Coordinates of C-alpha atoms and ligand atoms in Angstrom, one line a residue:
X675 CA -106.4 -23.3 14.0
X676 CA -105.0 -25.2 16.8
X677 CA -105.2 -22.5 20.0
X678 CA -101.3 -21.3 20.8
X679 CA -100.4 -23.1 24.1
X680 CA -99.4 -19.4 25.4
X681 CA -97.5 -19.7 28.4
X682 CA -95.1 -21.9 26.6
X683 CA -95.1 -20.9 22.9
X684 CA -96.2 -17.3 23.9
X685 CA -95.5 -16.4 20.0
X686 CA -96.0 -19.4 18.5
X687 CA -92.2 -19.9 17.7
X688 CA -92.8 -23.2 16.6
X689 CA -94.7 -22.5 13.5
X690 CA -91.3 -20.9 12.6
X691 CA -89.2 -24.5 12.9
X692 CA -89.5 -27.7 10.2
X693 CA -91.1 -30.6 11.0
X694 CA -87.8 -32.1 11.2
X695 CA -86.5 -29.0 13.3
X696 CA -89.4 -30.0 15.9
X697 CA -88.8 -33.8 15.8
X698 CA -84.9 -33.8 16.8
X699 CA -86.3 -30.8 18.9
X700 CA -88.6 -33.4 20.7
X701 CA -86.4 -35.9 20.7
X702 CA -84.0 -34.3 23.0
X703 CA -86.2 -33.1 25.2
X704 CA -86.6 -36.3 25.7
X705 CA -83.7 -36.7 26.5
X706 CA -83.0 -34.5 29.1
X707 CA -86.7 -35.2 30.6
X708 CA -86.1 -39.3 31.3
X709 CA -81.8 -39.1 31.4
X710 CA -80.8 -35.6 33.2
X711 CA -83.9 -33.9 35.2
X712 CA -84.6 -37.3 38.0
X713 CA -80.8 -36.9 39.0
X714 CA -79.8 -32.9 38.0
X715 CA -80.0 -32.0 41.8
X716 CA -77.8 -34.7 42.9
X717 CA -75.3 -34.6 40.3
X718 CA -75.3 -30.4 41.0
X719 CA -75.3 -31.1 45.0
X720 CA -72.3 -33.8 44.9
X721 CA -70.8 -32.3 42.0
X722 CA -70.7 -35.0 40.2
X723 CA -70.5 -35.2 35.9
X724 CA -72.3 -37.9 34.6
X725 CA -69.3 -39.2 32.0
X726 CA -71.5 -42.0 31.6
X727 CA -74.4 -40.2 29.9
X728 CA -71.5 -39.6 27.4
X729 CA -71.8 -43.0 25.1
X730 CA -76.0 -42.0 25.1
X731 CA -76.0 -38.7 23.8
X732 CA -73.2 -39.8 21.3
X733 CA -76.1 -42.6 20.0
X734 CA -78.5 -39.6 19.9
X735 CA -76.4 -37.3 18.1
X736 CA -75.7 -34.9 20.0
X737 CA -71.9 -34.4 19.5
X738 CA -70.2 -33.2 16.8
X739 CA -73.8 -32.2 16.2
X740 CA -73.2 -29.9 14.0
X741 CA -70.5 -31.5 12.1
X742 CA -70.4 -34.2 8.7
X743 CA -68.2 -37.3 8.4
X744 CA -66.4 -39.0 10.3
X745 CA -68.8 -40.7 12.1
X746 CA -70.5 -37.0 12.9
X747 CA -74.5 -36.3 12.9
X748 CA -74.2 -33.8 9.8
X749 CA -76.7 -31.6 11.7
X750 CA -77.9 -27.8 10.7
X751 CA -76.5 -24.6 13.0
X752 CA -80.5 -24.2 14.5
X753 CA -80.6 -28.3 14.8
X754 CA -77.1 -28.0 16.8
X755 CA -79.2 -25.0 18.7
X756 CA -82.3 -26.5 19.6
X757 CA -79.9 -29.5 20.9
X758 CA -78.2 -26.5 22.9
X759 CA -81.6 -25.6 24.1
X760 CA -83.4 -28.2 25.5
X761 CA -79.9 -29.5 27.3
X762 CA -79.3 -26.3 29.1
X763 CA -82.8 -26.5 30.0
X764 CA -81.7 -29.7 31.6
X765 CA -78.5 -28.2 33.2
X766 CA -75.9 -25.6 31.6
X767 CA -72.9 -27.7 33.5
X768 CA -74.5 -31.0 30.6
X769 CA -75.2 -28.4 27.8
X770 CA -71.6 -27.3 28.5
X771 CA -70.1 -30.8 27.9
X772 CA -71.9 -30.8 24.1
X773 CA -69.6 -28.1 23.5
X774 CA -66.3 -28.4 24.4
X775 CA -66.6 -31.6 23.6
X776 CA -68.1 -30.8 20.0
X777 CA -68.0 -26.9 19.7
X778 CA -64.0 -26.6 20.8
X779 CA -62.3 -30.2 20.4
X780 CA -64.0 -31.6 18.0
X781 CA -64.0 -28.3 15.6
X782 CA -60.6 -27.8 15.9
X783 CA -60.1 -31.0 14.3
X784 CA -62.4 -31.1 11.9
X785 CA -61.5 -28.0 10.9
X786 CA -57.6 -27.7 11.0
X787 CA -56.4 -31.6 11.2
X788 CA -54.8 -34.2 9.0
X789 CA -57.0 -36.6 7.5
X790 CA -55.4 -39.1 9.9
X791 CA -56.4 -37.1 13.1
X792 CA -60.1 -37.1 12.0
X793 CA -59.8 -40.5 11.6
X794 CA -58.3 -41.3 14.6
X795 CA -60.3 -38.8 17.3
X796 CA -63.4 -37.8 15.6
X797 CA -65.6 -40.6 15.4
X798 CA -64.8 -42.0 19.1
X799 CA -65.5 -38.5 19.9
X800 CA -68.7 -38.2 18.2
X801 CA -69.5 -41.8 19.6
X802 CA -69.4 -40.7 22.6
X803 CA -66.6 -42.6 23.8
X804 CA -63.5 -40.0 24.0
X805 CA -63.7 -37.1 25.4
X806 CA -62.2 -34.0 24.4
X807 CA -60.7 -30.9 26.4
X808 CA -60.2 -27.6 24.8
X809 CA -57.1 -25.4 26.4
X810 CA -56.5 -21.7 25.5
X811 CA -57.7 -20.7 28.4
X812 CA -54.3 -19.7 31.3
X813 CA -54.2 -18.5 34.8
X814 CA -52.9 -15.3 32.9
X815 CA -54.3 -14.8 29.8
X816 CA -58.2 -15.2 30.0
X817 CA -60.3 -12.4 28.8
X818 CA -56.7 -12.0 26.1
X819 CA -55.3 -15.4 25.3
X820 CA -52.4 -13.3 23.1
X821 CA -50.9 -13.1 26.6
X822 CA -50.6 -17.3 27.2
X823 CA -47.3 -17.8 28.5
X824 CA -47.5 -21.7 27.1
X825 CA -44.8 -22.8 24.8
X826 CA -44.0 -25.8 22.1
X827 CA -40.3 -26.0 21.1
X828 CA -39.4 -28.1 18.6
X829 CA -37.0 -31.2 19.7
X830 CA -35.3 -33.0 16.7
X831 CA -38.7 -34.7 15.1
X832 CA -40.7 -34.3 18.4
X833 CA -42.5 -31.1 19.6
X834 CA -42.1 -30.0 23.8
X835 CA -44.9 -28.8 25.4
X836 CA -44.3 -26.2 28.3
X837 CA -46.6 -24.3 30.6
X838 CA -50.0 -24.0 32.2
X839 CA -54.2 -24.2 31.4
X840 CA -56.8 -23.2 33.7
X841 CA -60.8 -23.4 33.7
X842 CA -60.3 -25.8 31.2
X843 CA -64.0 -28.2 30.2
X844 CA -64.0 -31.9 30.9
X845 CA -60.1 -32.2 31.3
X846 CA -59.1 -34.5 34.3
X847 CA -61.3 -36.9 32.2
X848 CA -60.2 -36.1 28.2
X849 CA -58.6 -38.6 26.4
X850 CA -57.3 -36.3 24.6
X851 CA -56.8 -32.1 24.6
X852 CA -56.5 -29.7 22.0
X853 CA -53.5 -27.5 23.5
X854 CA -53.4 -24.3 22.5
X855 CA -49.3 -22.9 22.4
X856 CA -46.9 -20.4 21.4
X857 CA -44.4 -21.3 19.2
X858 CA -41.7 -19.6 16.6
X859 CA -44.4 -19.3 14.1
X860 CA -46.9 -18.5 16.4
X861 CA -50.1 -20.2 18.3
X862 CA -50.3 -23.2 17.1
X863 CA -52.8 -26.1 18.2
X864 CA -51.1 -29.7 19.0
X865 CA -53.3 -33.2 19.8
X866 CA -52.2 -34.7 23.0
X867 CA -53.6 -37.7 24.4
X868 CA -53.6 -37.5 28.6
X869 CA -51.8 -39.8 29.2
X870 CA -48.2 -38.9 27.6
X871 CA -46.2 -38.3 29.9
X872 CA -45.7 -33.7 31.9
X873 CA -49.9 -33.6 31.6
X874 CA -51.6 -33.2 34.6
X875 CA -55.3 -32.6 34.7
X876 CA -56.3 -31.3 38.7
X877 CA -60.2 -30.7 38.7
X878 CA -60.8 -26.4 39.8
X879 CA -63.6 -27.5 43.2
X880 CA -65.1 -26.7 45.1
X881 CA -67.0 -24.3 43.0
X882 CA -70.8 -22.3 43.2
X883 CA -71.3 -22.4 39.5
X884 CA -71.3 -25.4 36.4
X885 CA -71.7 -28.3 39.9
X886 CA -72.7 -30.8 37.4
X887 CA -69.3 -30.1 34.7
X888 CA -65.5 -30.4 35.6
X889 CA -63.8 -27.7 35.0
X890 CA -59.3 -28.2 35.6
X891 CA -56.0 -26.8 35.9
X892 CA -54.0 -28.4 33.3
X893 CA -50.1 -28.0 34.0
X894 CA -47.7 -29.3 31.3
X895 CA -44.8 -30.2 32.4
X896 CA -42.1 -30.4 29.3
X897 CA -45.0 -32.9 27.6
X898 CA -43.1 -34.9 24.1
X899 CA -45.3 -35.8 21.6
X900 CA -44.5 -36.4 17.9
X901 CA -44.5 -34.4 14.9
X902 CA -47.7 -35.2 13.6
X903 CA -49.8 -33.8 16.8
X904 CA -49.5 -30.5 15.4
X905 CA -52.9 -29.3 14.0
X906 CA -51.9 -28.3 10.5
X907 CA -54.3 -26.3 9.4
X908 CA -54.6 -23.6 12.3
X909 CA -52.0 -21.0 12.4
X910 CA -52.5 -18.4 15.1
X911 CA -55.4 -17.3 17.2
X912 CA -58.2 -17.4 14.5
X913 CA -57.4 -20.7 15.1
X914 CA -58.7 -20.6 18.4
X915 CA -60.9 -18.4 17.9
X916 CA -63.1 -20.4 15.6
X917 CA -63.0 -22.8 18.0
X918 CA -64.9 -20.3 19.8
X919 CA -67.3 -19.2 17.4
X920 CA -69.3 -22.5 17.5
X921 CA -69.0 -22.9 21.6
X922 CA -70.2 -18.8 22.1
X923 CA -73.1 -19.7 18.6
X924 CA -73.9 -22.7 21.2
X925 CA -74.4 -20.8 24.6
X926 CA -77.1 -18.4 22.5
X927 CA -79.3 -20.9 22.2
X928 CA -78.2 -22.5 25.5
X929 CA -79.5 -19.9 28.0
X930 CA -82.5 -19.3 26.6
X931 CA -82.9 -23.2 27.5
X932 CA -82.2 -22.2 31.5
X933 CA -84.5 -19.0 31.3
X934 CA -87.0 -21.2 29.6
X935 CA -86.6 -23.8 32.4
X936 CA -86.3 -21.4 35.5
X937 CA -89.3 -19.5 33.5
X938 CA -91.0 -22.8 33.7
X939 CA -90.3 -23.5 37.2
X940 CA -92.1 -19.6 38.3
X941 CA -94.9 -20.1 36.7
X942 CA -95.9 -23.0 37.8
X943 CA -95.5 -22.6 41.3
X944 CA -97.0 -19.1 41.4
X945 CA -99.9 -21.3 40.3
X946 CA -99.8 -24.1 43.0
X947 CA -98.7 -21.7 46.1
X948 CA -101.0 -20.1 47.6
X949 CA -100.7 -17.1 50.2
X950 CA -103.5 -14.4 51.4
X951 CA -105.6 -16.9 50.6
X952 CA -105.1 -17.3 46.5
X953 CA -102.5 -18.5 44.6
X954 CA -99.7 -15.9 44.1
X955 CA -99.8 -15.8 40.3
X956 CA -102.9 -14.4 40.7
X957 CA -101.4 -10.8 42.4
X958 CA -100.2 -7.8 39.6
X959 CA -96.4 -8.6 40.4
X960 CA -95.9 -12.0 40.6
X961 CA -98.2 -11.5 36.6
X962 CA -95.4 -8.8 36.1
X963 CA -92.7 -10.7 36.3
X964 CA -94.0 -13.8 34.7
X965 CA -94.8 -11.4 32.0
X966 CA -91.7 -9.7 31.4
X967 CA -90.0 -13.3 31.4
X968 CA -92.0 -14.6 28.1
X969 CA -90.6 -10.5 26.8
X970 CA -87.5 -11.9 27.0
X971 CA -87.1 -15.3 26.6
X972 CA -89.2 -15.1 23.3
X973 CA -86.9 -12.1 22.1
X974 CA -84.3 -13.9 22.7
X975 CA -85.2 -17.3 21.4
X976 CA -86.1 -14.9 18.3
X977 CA -81.9 -13.4 17.8
X978 CA -80.7 -16.9 19.0
X979 CA -83.4 -18.1 14.9
X980 CA -82.3 -15.6 13.7
X981 CA -78.7 -15.8 14.3
X982 CA -79.4 -20.1 13.8
X983 CA -80.4 -19.1 10.4
X984 CA -77.7 -16.4 9.5
X985 CA -75.2 -19.6 10.0
X986 CA -77.0 -22.4 8.2
X987 CA -76.9 -19.5 5.3
X988 CA -73.4 -19.0 5.8
X989 CA -74.0 -15.4 6.3
X990 CA -73.6 -14.6 9.9
X991 CA -70.0 -13.3 10.7
X992 CA -68.7 -13.0 14.5
X993 CA -69.7 -9.6 15.6
X994 CA -73.6 -11.0 15.4
X995 CA -72.9 -13.4 17.5
X996 CA -71.5 -11.4 20.0
X997 CA -74.9 -9.7 20.0
X998 CA -76.2 -13.0 20.7
X999 CA -74.5 -14.1 23.4
X1000 CA -74.4 -11.0 25.6
X1001 CA -78.4 -10.2 25.0
X1002 CA -79.1 -13.9 25.3
X1003 CA -76.9 -14.9 28.7
X1004 CA -77.2 -11.4 30.8
X1005 CA -80.6 -11.8 29.8
X1006 CA -80.8 -15.2 31.5
X1007 CA -79.8 -14.7 34.7
X1008 CA -82.2 -12.1 35.3
X1009 CA -84.4 -14.5 34.3
X1010 CA -83.3 -17.2 36.9
X1011 CA -83.3 -14.8 39.7
X1012 CA -86.3 -13.0 38.9
X1013 CA -87.6 -16.8 38.7
X1014 CA -86.3 -17.0 42.1
X1015 CA -87.9 -14.2 43.7
X1016 CA -91.5 -16.2 42.8
X1017 CA -90.2 -18.9 45.4
X1018 CA -89.5 -16.7 48.0
X1019 CA -87.0 -18.7 50.5
X1020 CA -88.4 -22.0 49.0
X1021 CA -86.5 -20.8 45.9
X1022 CA -83.0 -20.9 47.3
X1023 CA -84.0 -25.2 47.7
X1024 CA -82.0 -27.1 45.1
X1025 CA -85.5 -28.6 45.1
X1026 CA -86.5 -26.2 42.3
X1027 CA -84.2 -24.9 39.5
X1028 CA -84.3 -21.3 39.1
X1029 CA -81.0 -21.0 41.6
X1030 CA -79.0 -23.4 40.3
X1031 CA -79.9 -22.4 36.5
X1032 CA -79.1 -18.8 38.0
X1033 CA -75.4 -20.3 39.8
X1034 CA -74.6 -22.3 36.3
X1035 CA -75.1 -18.7 34.7
X1036 CA -72.1 -17.1 36.5
X1037 CA -69.7 -19.3 34.6
X1038 CA -71.6 -19.3 31.1
X1039 CA -71.8 -15.3 31.3
X1040 CA -67.8 -15.0 32.3
X1041 CA -66.2 -17.6 30.2
X1042 CA -66.3 -18.4 25.9
X1043 CA -65.8 -14.0 26.2
X1044 CA -66.8 -12.1 29.2
X1045 CA -70.0 -9.5 28.9
X1046 CA -67.3 -6.9 28.7
X1047 CA -65.9 -8.5 25.9
X1048 CA -68.3 -9.3 23.7
X1049 CA -69.4 -5.6 24.7
X1050 CA -66.6 -3.9 23.2
X1051 CA -66.5 -6.2 20.6
X1052 CA -69.8 -5.1 19.1
X1053 CA -68.7 -1.3 20.0
X1054 CA -65.5 -1.8 17.7
X1055 CA -68.0 -3.0 15.5
X1056 CA -70.1 0.1 15.6
X1057 CA -68.0 2.9 16.1
X1058 CA -64.4 1.2 14.2
X1059 CA -62.0 2.4 17.1
X1060 CA -60.6 -0.9 19.4
X1061 CA -60.7 -0.7 22.8
X1062 CA -58.7 -3.1 23.2
X1063 CA -55.6 -1.9 22.3
Ligands
TGC1300 P1 -56.7 -10.3 17.9 O1 -55.4 -10.5 19.2 O2 -55.8 -8.9 17.4 O3 -56.3 -11.2 17.2 C1 -55.7 -12.4 17.0 C2 -56.8 -13.0 15.3 O4 -58.3 -14.1 16.1 C3 -59.2 -13.8 14.7 N1 -60.0 -13.1 15.7 C4 -61.3 -13.7 14.8 N2 -61.6 -14.9 14.4 C5 -62.2 -15.7 14.5 N3 -63.1 -15.4 14.9 C6 -63.2 -14.6 15.6 N4 -64.0 -14.6 16.5 C7 -61.9 -13.9 16.4 N5 -61.5 -13.1 17.1 C8 -60.0 -12.2 16.3 C9 -58.5 -12.2 14.6 O5 -59.1 -11.2 13.6 C10 -56.7 -12.0 14.2 O6 -56.5 -13.0 13.0 P2 -55.3 -13.0 12.7 O7 -55.1 -13.6 11.3 O8 -55.3 -11.2 11.8 O9 -53.5 -13.0 13.2 O10 -57.3 -9.9 19.1 P3 -58.6 -9.3 18.5 O11 -59.0 -7.3 19.0 O12 -59.7 -9.7 17.2 O13 -59.6 -10.2 20.1 C11 -59.4 -9.4 21.1 C12 -61.1 -10.1 21.9 C13 -60.7 -9.4 23.2 C14 -62.1 -9.6 21.3 C15 -60.3 -11.4 21.5 O14 -58.7 -11.7 21.7 C16 -61.4 -12.3 22.9 O15 -62.7 -13.3 22.2 N6 -61.6 -12.8 24.3 C17 -61.8 -13.4 24.6 C18 -61.5 -15.3 24.7 C19 -62.1 -16.1 25.4 O16 -63.4 -16.0 24.8 N7 -61.9 -17.3 26.0 C20 -62.7 -18.3 26.2 C21 -61.9 -19.4 26.0 S1 -62.9 -20.6 26.7 C22 -61.4 -21.9 27.5 O17 -59.8 -21.6 26.9 C23 -62.6 -23.0 27.5 S2 -64.3 -22.9 27.9 C24 -65.2 -24.1 27.7 C25 -64.8 -24.9 28.8 O18 -63.4 -26.2 28.6 O19 -65.0 -25.3 29.8

């Protein structure tokens, strides 16, 4: 029997993964080590999204990982989760790209689009040759998308869209935007090529989180699209929420990647850094911090894996995704902040990852449902009483 690496996998959770899952995990881990880690500090400092990585990520199978057909990789939910875990160990901004492209934009087309829409967009998006974005949130409608004021009205055979969206990932470099708008028949989704007259995307800058990705304001001023731009399979808010379920699921895993990287940075530092004549890892308070991180990462990974196995089995309900998103992001922020304290003053230097992860995770805790929203989704599930209405 091989000796477990207690510092890296205390509970031996690798034993819960198949050989194929481990091989895929390691492939993504190697990609992060060679293509993300060497430059992430530069991208973060310069607030640059490395768009040139998109085709590489496509070739690896990171875009639309869980989708099948139309050039998509067709992997399991657990494999998608493992990819999110490893990419977010590199940086939440890069995992956000994977989520926006695959879980939001591609899922909307895959789940709700016509054959023609799928054939047009999914192969290049899976290959990273076309970028998608997902326009749901608005300046005045964040936690409550039902308050959206963007409208789409018929004009002859066309649709004309007017309104504004905010915090939309990748919009300024996207080729196509999935725009959710209010119509006479309720909320509907539209595929809007971003070159369409009246469509403008402006990056929100400067930001203190997610600096290696792009979030935008979108304005839609009389944007005219043809009748076949509508996603026929999505009617009402259930459409965008179905896509959000996918993105929230990925976050459950991804947050643990950021936490693991922060922990490993703190452990490495604590073993090297000497104060009072010995490594700071020898101090009881440091050991307690490291042990608390190991406890919470182990629990968070178990939650992620259990939810992933339920998703693959087809038994997962959205309220259970809220359990994972709320728990794992909250936990990951606490771990990243605690890891920063072990690094002392050096912890605020960009050279070390924990504070970058902590800043990014402020974004992660807010998008795809805030802590408060997921708390109240769970509260409604266990009491039967909605706090929203
Ligand atoms: P309500 O208005 O009553 O329900 C609307 C309809 O949606 C259904 N639904 C869901 N369906 C599937 N999965 C879910 N998770 C669903 N949640 C709701 C619901 O059954 C109903 O269907 P129908 O057929 O009866 O009309 O809304 P609610 O009371 O169910 O939900 C309230 C609340 C607060 C939980 C919900 O509004 C919510 O989750 N708010 C958070 C919104 C959010 O996560 N926003 C983030 C958007 S992300 C984004 O825009 C870009 S971030 C990524 C990037 O681009 O970088």
